[in-house]
Amino acid sequence: GVDDKLGVTCATTYEVNTKKAAIEYSDTKILLTDSTKFGKIRISHFADLSNFDIIITDTGISEEYQKYIKNMGIKLYLV
């Protein structure tokens, strides 16, 4: 899930350490997720939105989230 206040979460706790390590050791941090994940919260937090340089999602993302992401200085690509 992707939430404007709680950040990026996943449903499986065993993936958290791997995802955190990938973010920590990446030069460019890219979040690839479909628009249905925005506004959803899952059990395991692994990153804040501000940790990402780029977010790639589909055109179903709301205008509200688009503005929020762009205002954070994160590049947003709709595909």
Coordinates of C-alpha atoms in Angstrom, one line a residue:
G1 CA 0.0 0.0 0.0
V2 CA 1.0 3.6 -0.5
D3 CA -0.3 6.2 2.0
D4 CA 0.5 9.9 2.2
K5 CA 1.0 9.8 5.9
L6 CA 2.2 6.2 6.7
G7 CA 4.3 5.8 3.5
V8 CA 4.9 2.5 1.7
T9 CA 3.7 -0.7 3.2
C10 CA 3.5 -4.4 2.2
A11 CA 1.4 -7.3 3.3
T12 CA 4.3 -9.7 4.1
T13 CA 6.7 -9.0 6.9
Y14 CA 9.4 -11.3 5.5
E15 CA 9.9 -8.9 2.6
V16 CA 10.6 -5.8 4.7
N17 CA 14.3 -6.3 5.2
T18 CA 15.0 -7.1 1.6
K19 CA 13.0 -4.0 0.4
K20 CA 14.8 -1.7 3.0
A21 CA 18.2 -3.0 1.9
A22 CA 17.4 -2.5 -1.8
I23 CA 16.4 1.1 -1.1
E24 CA 19.4 1.8 1.1
Y25 CA 21.9 0.5 -1.5
S26 CA 20.3 2.0 -4.6
D27 CA 21.6 5.2 -6.1
T28 CA 18.2 6.0 -7.6
K29 CA 15.2 4.8 -5.7
I30 CA 12.2 3.9 -7.9
L31 CA 8.8 2.8 -6.7
L32 CA 6.8 0.9 -9.3
T33 CA 3.2 0.3 -8.2
D34 CA -0.3 0.2 -9.7
S35 CA -2.7 3.0 -8.8
T36 CA -4.9 0.7 -6.8
K37 CA -2.3 0.7 -4.0
F38 CA -2.6 4.4 -3.3
G39 CA -4.7 5.1 -0.2
K40 CA -4.1 1.5 1.1
I41 CA -2.2 0.5 4.2
R42 CA -0.7 -2.9 4.8
I43 CA 0.7 -4.5 7.9
S44 CA 4.5 -3.9 7.3
H45 CA 6.0 -0.4 6.7
F46 CA 9.2 -0.4 4.8
A47 CA 9.7 3.2 3.4
D48 CA 8.5 6.7 3.5
L49 CA 7.4 8.2 0.2
S50 CA 10.3 10.7 0.6
N51 CA 12.7 7.9 0.2
F52 CA 11.9 7.6 -3.5
D53 CA 13.3 9.7 -6.4
I54 CA 10.8 8.3 -8.9
I55 CA 7.4 6.8 -8.8
I56 CA 6.0 4.9 -11.8
T57 CA 2.3 4.0 -11.8
D58 CA -0.7 3.9 -14.1
T59 CA -3.1 6.7 -15.1
G60 CA -5.7 5.6 -12.5
I61 CA -3.9 7.5 -9.7
S62 CA -5.9 10.4 -8.3
E63 CA -5.1 14.0 -9.0
E64 CA -4.7 14.5 -5.2
Y65 CA -1.9 11.9 -5.0
Q66 CA -0.3 13.2 -8.2
K67 CA -0.1 16.7 -6.7
Y68 CA 1.1 15.4 -3.4
I69 CA 3.9 13.4 -5.0
K70 CA 5.0 16.3 -7.3
N71 CA 5.0 18.7 -4.4
M72 CA 7.4 16.4 -2.6
G73 CA 9.8 16.8 -5.5
I74 CA 9.4 13.2 -6.6
K75 CA 9.3 12.5 -10.3
L76 CA 6.1 10.9 -11.3
Y77 CA 5.6 8.8 -14.5
L78 CA 2.2 7.7 -15.6
V79 CA 2.2 4.7 -17.9

